[in-house]
Amino acid sequence: MALTRRQALGRIAAVGGTKAVASAMAALGLGPSGDLQPQPLKLPSDLGHGSKVLVLGAGIAGLVAAFELKRAGFCVEVLEARNRVGGKNWTLRKGERVENMDGRRQSVNLSEGLYFNAGPARIPSQHRTLLNYCAELGVELEVLINSSHSALLMPDLNQSPFTVRQALNDTRGHISGLLATSIKGHALDSTLDAEERSRLLQFLRNYGDLSEALAYEGSARAGHLKVSDVPQSVLDDKSPLALEHLLHSDMWDELLLCEFPEYSPTMFQPVGGMDRIVEAFYQRLTKEVHLGAEVQKISQCTDHVNVTWRDGDAGRLQTSQAHFVISTLPFPLLANIDTDFSDAVLSVVRSARHGHATKVAWQSERFWERDDRIFGGISWLNHPARMLWYPSDRLNSPQGVLVAGYFFGKGAKAFSDTSFNEQYSVSTSAVELLHPGASGKDKSLISATLGTYLFCR
């Protein structure tokens, strides 16, 4: 029986993944061609003809929508419930206050000039549209170091941590040695001819830094003291890690993350904090954005939409009318607003739930740079905190902001519900495991859970 187009694409996806099915769809004329690249949105400047659009929410989606519609000739009004723009793109600095929906509050005590990106913190080089906006709006960028070979790994809390450098190179050496042994033992004779086996052995000798006997005995690449003319200060007199200590699938899930295009070098961050992006948009929309405007009701009429909102400053209800409304509100917030949406739409809106992701940040002296020569990147450990994320800004300066725990996925909701002191305790234990003695140093802590905070004043 002939396959339907849908069945054929399903089988292609099962075998070749999303890239294969995307290419197949392009070949069939069902999707974008791989030759096409994202282009800046260039709406005609007179497209709007003065038509009014209400944008609900001044997060990055709302600000971009308002920015593009305004220069396309629309009359734009943006309603934002908080007293700040940015939504989840939220950078905390000295003097700000975090108020959670459960009533808990924190004050930010970071030193002047330091900041904590409580929300997004990385810009992949593949995010062309955002990079184009940064260039257009004059947002200065700097390199974000997402991976460092000097960072630490601790897949087994009963074993000492080791560096990413050791993990990558010792694993490469062990696997190369095992494959070389298989070739010498004629295990691949039926697969490779004599010339191919010879060439593969030469490759493995270089790839795994094997000895003349094609055994892995350690490598200067891994930091082992192997070459006599290399200064002692550069290498450590350590034996290679045993292969059994490297066979942790969770560890490799984290290490290989940086092989995916969106997490691989080169990555960027705005100089001074991620909110530099939303501030750049806001500077061009100050007259259009109403802060402290909580939407209460959305009513659709024949040729317009009415939106009733509470003015946080005046304390009274107001109604704005527009030809169109764009809602960028998270569905759990939209579900609490009085609307006349269809039952089908309401069912979808009400089914959504907030995700939970908590970052715990420390301001501290840069012990990770001074003691372990870790400049940027991420250390991973088999612990509820999961990671220590080292800052990429102000390298080699006295103080920095360390993300000492990023809690997401399974267990994230339960963690976000614990007290701040309990969260700080879990974070402290992770730091102590990877950097013994460092957790007792003077520090200022802040915890932020996306989806649970209300306002930052």
Coordinates of C-alpha atoms in Angstrom, one line a residue:
M1 CA 0.0 0.0 0.0
A2 CA 1.3 3.4 -0.9
L3 CA 2.4 5.7 1.9
T4 CA 0.6 9.0 2.4
R5 CA 2.7 12.1 2.5
R6 CA 2.2 12.4 6.3
Q7 CA 3.3 8.8 6.8
A8 CA 6.4 9.2 4.7
L9 CA 7.4 12.3 6.6
G10 CA 6.8 10.6 9.9
R11 CA 9.2 7.7 8.9
I12 CA 11.8 10.2 7.6
A13 CA 11.6 12.0 11.0
A14 CA 11.9 8.7 12.9
V15 CA 15.1 7.8 11.0
G16 CA 16.7 11.1 10.3
G17 CA 15.3 13.5 12.9
T18 CA 14.0 17.0 12.5
K19 CA 16.7 18.2 10.0
A20 CA 15.9 15.3 7.6
V21 CA 12.1 15.9 7.7
A22 CA 12.7 19.7 7.3
S23 CA 14.8 19.0 4.2
A24 CA 12.2 16.6 2.8
M25 CA 9.4 19.1 3.4
A26 CA 11.4 21.8 1.6
A27 CA 11.9 19.4 -1.3
L28 CA 8.2 18.8 -1.5
G29 CA 7.4 22.5 -1.3
L30 CA 5.8 22.1 2.1
G31 CA 8.3 24.1 4.2
P32 CA 11.1 26.7 3.9
S33 CA 14.1 25.9 1.8
G34 CA 17.4 25.4 3.5
D35 CA 18.8 28.1 1.2
L36 CA 16.5 30.8 2.8
Q37 CA 17.8 32.8 5.7
P38 CA 15.9 34.8 8.2
Q39 CA 15.4 38.4 7.0
P40 CA 14.6 41.5 9.0
L41 CA 10.9 42.3 9.2
K42 CA 10.4 45.2 6.8
L43 CA 6.7 46.3 6.9
P44 CA 5.7 49.3 4.7
S45 CA 5.8 52.5 6.8
D46 CA 2.2 53.3 5.8
L47 CA 0.8 49.8 6.4
G48 CA -1.2 50.9 9.5
H49 CA -2.8 54.0 8.1
G50 CA -3.3 55.1 11.7
S51 CA -5.2 51.9 12.8
K52 CA -4.8 51.3 16.5
V53 CA -3.3 48.2 18.1
L54 CA -3.3 47.4 21.8
V55 CA -0.4 45.2 22.9
L56 CA -0.9 43.4 26.2
G57 CA 2.4 42.9 28.0
A58 CA 5.8 44.7 27.7
G59 CA 8.0 41.7 27.7
I60 CA 10.4 41.2 24.8
A61 CA 7.5 39.9 22.6
G62 CA 5.3 42.8 23.3
L63 CA 8.0 45.4 22.9
V64 CA 9.1 43.9 19.6
A65 CA 5.5 43.8 18.3
A66 CA 5.0 47.4 19.4
F67 CA 8.3 48.6 17.9
E68 CA 7.5 47.1 14.5
L69 CA 3.9 48.1 14.4
K70 CA 4.8 51.7 15.3
R71 CA 7.2 52.1 12.5
A72 CA 4.7 50.5 10.1
G73 CA 2.3 53.3 10.8
F74 CA 0.0 51.9 13.4
C75 CA -1.1 53.8 16.5
V76 CA 0.2 51.6 19.3
E77 CA -0.6 51.4 23.1
V78 CA 1.1 48.9 25.4
L79 CA -0.4 47.8 28.7
E80 CA 2.1 46.4 31.3
A81 CA 1.0 45.3 34.8
R82 CA 4.4 45.6 36.3
N83 CA 6.2 48.8 37.0
R84 CA 9.0 47.7 34.7
V85 CA 9.3 46.4 31.2
G86 CA 11.0 43.2 30.1
G87 CA 8.8 40.4 31.6
K88 CA 11.1 37.4 32.1
N89 CA 14.0 39.3 30.7
W90 CA 14.9 40.6 34.1
T91 CA 18.2 41.9 35.4
L92 CA 18.5 42.5 39.1
R93 CA 20.8 45.2 40.6
K94 CA 21.5 46.9 43.9
G95 CA 18.4 48.3 45.6
E96 CA 15.7 46.4 43.7
R97 CA 13.1 44.4 45.5
V98 CA 11.7 41.1 44.4
E99 CA 8.1 40.3 45.5
N100 CA 6.8 36.7 45.0
M101 CA 3.2 35.8 44.5
D102 CA 3.2 33.9 47.9
G103 CA 4.2 37.2 49.6
R104 CA 7.9 36.5 50.2
R105 CA 10.2 39.4 49.5
Q106 CA 13.9 39.9 48.9
S107 CA 16.0 43.0 48.6
V108 CA 19.0 42.9 46.2
N109 CA 22.2 43.9 47.9
L110 CA 24.7 43.5 45.0
S111 CA 27.5 46.0 44.8
E112 CA 27.3 48.9 42.5
G113 CA 27.9 47.9 38.9
L114 CA 27.2 44.1 39.5
Y115 CA 24.1 42.5 38.2
F116 CA 22.2 39.1 38.1
N117 CA 20.3 38.0 35.0
A118 CA 17.4 36.3 36.7
G119 CA 15.9 35.3 33.4
P120 CA 17.6 34.7 30.0
A121 CA 21.3 35.2 30.0
R122 CA 22.7 34.0 26.7
I123 CA 22.4 34.9 23.1
P124 CA 23.4 32.2 20.6
S125 CA 25.1 33.4 17.4
Q126 CA 22.3 31.7 15.5
H127 CA 19.7 34.1 16.9
R128 CA 20.1 36.4 13.9
T129 CA 16.9 38.4 14.4
L130 CA 17.8 39.4 18.0
L131 CA 21.4 40.2 17.0
N132 CA 20.1 42.4 14.2
Y133 CA 18.0 44.3 16.7
C134 CA 21.0 44.7 19.0
A135 CA 23.0 46.2 16.1
E136 CA 20.1 48.4 15.0
L137 CA 19.4 49.7 18.6
G138 CA 23.0 50.1 19.6
V139 CA 23.1 47.4 22.3
E140 CA 26.7 46.6 22.9
L141 CA 27.5 42.9 23.2
E142 CA 30.4 40.9 24.7
V143 CA 31.3 37.2 24.4
L144 CA 29.7 34.9 26.9
I145 CA 31.9 31.9 27.8
N146 CA 29.5 29.0 27.9
S147 CA 32.1 26.3 28.3
S148 CA 35.5 26.2 29.9
H149 CA 37.9 23.3 29.9
S150 CA 39.0 24.3 33.4
A151 CA 35.4 24.0 34.8
L152 CA 34.7 21.0 37.1
L153 CA 32.7 17.9 36.9
M154 CA 31.4 15.8 39.8
P155 CA 29.1 13.0 38.5
D156 CA 29.7 10.9 41.6
L157 CA 29.6 12.8 44.9
N158 CA 31.7 10.1 46.5
Q159 CA 34.6 10.8 44.1
S160 CA 36.7 13.9 43.7
P161 CA 35.7 16.4 41.0
F162 CA 37.8 16.6 37.9
T163 CA 38.1 19.1 35.0
V164 CA 36.2 19.2 31.8
R165 CA 39.7 19.1 30.2
Q166 CA 40.4 15.7 31.9
A167 CA 37.0 14.3 31.0
L168 CA 37.2 15.1 27.3
N169 CA 40.8 14.1 26.7
D170 CA 40.9 11.0 29.0
T171 CA 37.7 9.7 27.4
R172 CA 39.1 10.3 23.9
G173 CA 42.3 8.6 24.9
H174 CA 40.6 5.5 26.4
I175 CA 38.2 5.1 23.5
S176 CA 41.0 5.5 21.0
G177 CA 43.1 2.9 22.8
L178 CA 40.2 0.4 22.9
L179 CA 39.5 0.9 19.2
A180 CA 43.2 0.5 18.4
T181 CA 43.3 -2.8 20.4
S182 CA 40.3 -4.0 18.4
I183 CA 42.0 -3.2 15.1
K184 CA 45.2 -4.9 16.2
G185 CA 43.1 -7.9 17.3
H186 CA 41.6 -8.2 13.8
A187 CA 38.1 -7.4 15.0
L188 CA 37.5 -5.0 12.1
D189 CA 39.2 -7.0 9.3
S190 CA 35.8 -7.7 7.7
T191 CA 34.8 -4.0 7.8
L192 CA 38.0 -2.2 6.8
D193 CA 40.7 -3.1 4.3
A194 CA 44.4 -3.1 5.3
E195 CA 45.0 0.5 4.1
E196 CA 42.0 1.8 6.0
R197 CA 43.0 0.0 9.2
S198 CA 46.5 1.5 8.9
R199 CA 45.1 5.0 8.4
L200 CA 42.7 4.6 11.2
L201 CA 45.4 3.5 13.6
Q202 CA 47.4 6.6 12.7
F203 CA 44.4 8.8 13.3
L204 CA 43.8 7.2 16.7
R205 CA 47.4 7.7 17.7
N206 CA 46.9 11.4 17.1
Y207 CA 43.3 11.7 18.1
G208 CA 43.8 9.9 21.4
D209 CA 47.4 10.9 22.0
L210 CA 48.4 7.3 22.3
S211 CA 51.8 5.9 23.0
E212 CA 53.9 4.1 20.4
A213 CA 52.3 0.9 21.6
L214 CA 48.9 2.4 20.9
A215 CA 48.0 2.6 24.5
Y216 CA 46.6 5.6 26.4
E217 CA 49.0 6.6 29.2
G218 CA 47.8 10.1 29.8
S219 CA 48.1 13.3 27.8
A220 CA 49.3 16.8 28.1
R221 CA 46.0 17.8 26.6
A222 CA 44.3 16.5 29.7
G223 CA 46.7 18.4 32.0
H224 CA 48.9 15.3 32.8
L225 CA 52.6 15.8 33.2
K226 CA 53.9 13.9 30.3
V227 CA 56.3 16.0 28.3
S228 CA 59.5 16.8 30.2
D229 CA 60.0 20.3 28.7
V230 CA 56.5 21.5 29.7
P231 CA 56.7 23.7 32.8
Q232 CA 55.4 22.1 36.0
S233 CA 53.1 25.1 36.5
V234 CA 51.2 24.3 33.3
L235 CA 50.5 20.6 33.9
D236 CA 49.5 18.4 36.9
D237 CA 51.3 15.2 37.8
K238 CA 48.1 13.2 37.7
S239 CA 47.2 9.8 36.3
P240 CA 44.5 9.5 33.7
L241 CA 41.0 9.1 35.0
A242 CA 39.8 5.5 34.9
L243 CA 37.3 4.9 32.2
E244 CA 34.7 3.7 34.7
H245 CA 34.7 7.1 36.3
L246 CA 33.9 8.7 32.9
L247 CA 30.9 6.5 32.0
H248 CA 28.1 8.7 33.4
S249 CA 25.4 9.4 30.8
D250 CA 24.0 12.4 32.7
M251 CA 27.5 14.0 32.7
W252 CA 27.8 13.6 29.0
D253 CA 24.3 15.0 28.4
E254 CA 25.6 18.2 30.1
L255 CA 29.0 18.2 28.4
L256 CA 27.6 17.6 24.9
L257 CA 25.1 20.4 25.3
C258 CA 27.7 22.8 24.0
E259 CA 27.9 20.7 20.8
F260 CA 24.4 21.9 19.8
P261 CA 24.5 25.0 17.6
E262 CA 22.4 27.1 20.1
Y263 CA 24.8 26.5 22.9
S264 CA 28.1 26.4 21.1
P265 CA 30.6 29.2 20.7
T266 CA 30.4 32.0 19.9
M267 CA 27.6 33.1 22.4
F268 CA 27.0 36.7 23.5
Q269 CA 25.5 38.8 26.3
P270 CA 24.8 42.5 26.4
V271 CA 27.4 44.5 28.3
G272 CA 25.8 45.4 31.6
G273 CA 23.0 42.9 31.7
M274 CA 20.3 41.3 29.5
D275 CA 17.8 44.1 30.2
R276 CA 19.9 46.4 28.0
I277 CA 17.9 44.9 25.1
V278 CA 14.5 45.7 26.6
E279 CA 15.6 49.1 27.7
A280 CA 16.7 49.9 24.1
F281 CA 13.3 49.0 22.8
Y282 CA 11.6 50.9 25.7
Q283 CA 13.5 54.1 24.9
R284 CA 11.7 54.1 21.5
L285 CA 8.3 53.4 23.1
T286 CA 8.2 55.4 26.2
K287 CA 5.1 57.3 25.1
E288 CA 3.3 54.1 24.1
V289 CA 3.9 52.0 27.2
H290 CA 1.7 52.3 30.3
L291 CA 3.3 50.7 33.3
G292 CA 1.2 49.6 36.3
A293 CA -1.7 48.8 34.0
E294 CA -3.4 45.6 35.0
V295 CA -5.8 44.3 32.4
Q296 CA -9.2 43.3 33.8
K297 CA -11.4 42.6 30.8
I298 CA -11.2 42.0 27.1
S299 CA -14.4 42.6 25.0
Q300 CA -14.6 41.9 21.3
C301 CA -17.0 44.1 19.3
T302 CA -17.9 44.1 15.6
D303 CA -15.2 46.5 14.5
H304 CA -13.1 47.0 17.5
V305 CA -11.9 45.6 20.9
N306 CA -12.3 47.2 24.3
V307 CA -9.8 46.5 27.0
T308 CA -10.5 47.5 30.6
W309 CA -7.5 48.0 32.8
R310 CA -6.7 49.3 36.3
D311 CA -4.3 52.2 36.5
G312 CA -1.9 51.4 39.3
D313 CA -1.0 55.0 39.9
A314 CA -4.5 56.5 39.8
G315 CA -6.2 53.5 41.3
R316 CA -9.1 53.7 38.9
L317 CA -10.4 51.6 35.9
Q318 CA -9.9 52.8 32.4
T319 CA -10.9 51.5 29.0
S320 CA -8.8 51.5 25.9
Q321 CA -10.3 50.9 22.4
A322 CA -8.4 49.6 19.4
H323 CA -9.0 47.9 16.0
F324 CA -6.7 45.0 17.1
V325 CA -5.3 43.5 20.3
I326 CA -2.1 41.4 20.5
S327 CA -1.8 39.6 23.8
T328 CA 1.7 38.5 24.8
L329 CA 0.6 37.6 28.3
P330 CA 1.5 34.1 29.6
F331 CA -1.5 31.9 29.4
P332 CA -1.8 31.5 33.2
L333 CA -2.2 35.2 33.5
L334 CA -4.5 35.6 30.5
A335 CA -6.7 32.9 32.1
N336 CA -7.5 35.2 35.0
I337 CA -8.8 38.0 32.8
D338 CA -12.5 38.3 32.0
T339 CA -12.7 37.6 28.3
D340 CA -15.3 36.6 25.7
F341 CA -13.1 34.1 24.0
S342 CA -14.6 30.9 22.6
D343 CA -14.8 27.8 24.7
A344 CA -12.1 26.2 22.5
V345 CA -9.7 29.0 23.0
L346 CA -10.4 29.3 26.8
S347 CA -9.8 25.5 27.2
V348 CA -6.3 25.9 25.7
V349 CA -5.6 29.0 27.7
R350 CA -6.7 27.5 31.0
S351 CA -4.8 24.3 30.5
A352 CA -1.4 26.0 30.6
R353 CA 0.7 26.1 33.7
H354 CA 3.7 28.2 34.7
G355 CA 7.0 26.5 34.4
H356 CA 9.4 26.8 37.3
A357 CA 13.1 27.5 37.1
T358 CA 15.1 28.9 40.0
K359 CA 18.5 30.5 39.9
V360 CA 20.4 31.2 43.2
A361 CA 23.1 33.8 42.7
W362 CA 26.0 34.8 44.9
Q363 CA 28.1 37.9 44.9
S364 CA 31.5 36.9 46.2
E365 CA 35.2 37.3 45.7
R366 CA 36.2 35.4 42.5
F367 CA 37.6 32.3 44.2
W368 CA 36.9 30.2 41.1
E369 CA 39.3 32.4 39.1
R370 CA 41.9 32.8 41.7
D371 CA 42.1 29.2 43.0
D372 CA 40.9 27.1 40.0
R373 CA 41.6 29.4 37.0
I374 CA 38.0 29.1 35.9
F375 CA 37.1 32.1 33.7
G376 CA 33.5 31.7 32.6
G377 CA 31.8 28.4 31.7
I378 CA 29.8 25.9 33.8
S379 CA 30.7 23.3 36.3
W380 CA 28.3 20.3 36.6
L381 CA 27.6 18.0 39.5
N382 CA 25.1 15.3 40.4
H383 CA 23.3 17.4 42.9
P384 CA 20.0 19.2 43.1
A385 CA 21.8 22.5 42.2
R386 CA 23.0 20.8 39.0
M387 CA 25.6 23.5 38.1
L388 CA 27.7 26.5 39.0
W389 CA 27.6 29.1 36.2
Y390 CA 30.6 31.4 36.3
P391 CA 30.4 35.0 35.1
S392 CA 31.9 36.1 31.8
D393 CA 31.9 39.8 32.6
R394 CA 34.6 41.8 34.4
L395 CA 37.0 38.8 34.3
N396 CA 39.9 39.0 36.8
S397 CA 38.2 41.7 38.8
P398 CA 37.8 41.4 42.6
Q399 CA 34.1 40.5 42.9
G400 CA 31.6 38.7 40.6
V401 CA 28.1 37.2 40.6
L402 CA 28.1 33.4 40.5
V403 CA 25.0 31.5 39.6
A404 CA 25.4 28.8 42.3
G405 CA 22.5 26.5 41.3
Y406 CA 20.0 26.5 38.4
F407 CA 17.0 24.4 39.3
F408 CA 14.6 23.3 36.5
G409 CA 12.7 20.3 35.3
K410 CA 11.9 17.5 37.7
G411 CA 11.7 18.8 41.3
A412 CA 11.9 22.5 40.3
K413 CA 8.4 23.3 41.6
A414 CA 9.1 21.7 45.0
F415 CA 12.4 23.6 45.3
S416 CA 10.8 26.9 44.4
D417 CA 8.3 26.4 47.3
T418 CA 11.1 26.0 49.9
S419 CA 12.2 28.9 52.0
F420 CA 15.0 31.2 50.8
N421 CA 17.3 29.9 53.6
E422 CA 16.7 26.3 52.4
Q423 CA 17.5 27.3 48.8
Y424 CA 20.6 29.1 50.0
S425 CA 21.7 26.0 52.0
V426 CA 21.3 23.7 48.9
S427 CA 23.3 26.2 46.8
T428 CA 26.0 26.4 49.5
S429 CA 26.4 22.7 49.7
A430 CA 27.0 22.5 45.9
V431 CA 29.7 25.2 46.0
E432 CA 31.4 23.5 48.9
L433 CA 31.5 20.2 47.0
L434 CA 33.3 21.8 44.1
H435 CA 35.2 24.5 45.8
P436 CA 36.0 23.4 49.4
G437 CA 36.2 26.3 51.9
A438 CA 34.7 28.8 49.5
S439 CA 31.1 28.6 50.8
G440 CA 32.2 30.3 54.1
K441 CA 33.4 33.5 52.4
D442 CA 31.5 36.7 52.6
K443 CA 28.7 36.7 50.1
S444 CA 25.4 38.3 49.1
L445 CA 22.7 35.9 47.9
I446 CA 19.5 36.3 45.9
S447 CA 17.1 33.6 44.6
A448 CA 14.7 34.2 41.7
T449 CA 12.1 31.8 40.4
L450 CA 10.6 32.5 37.0
G451 CA 6.8 32.3 37.0
T452 CA 6.4 33.1 40.7
Y453 CA 7.4 36.8 41.1
L454 CA 5.1 39.7 40.8
F455 CA 6.9 43.0 40.7
C456 CA 10.3 44.5 40.9
R457 CA 10.1 48.0 42.1

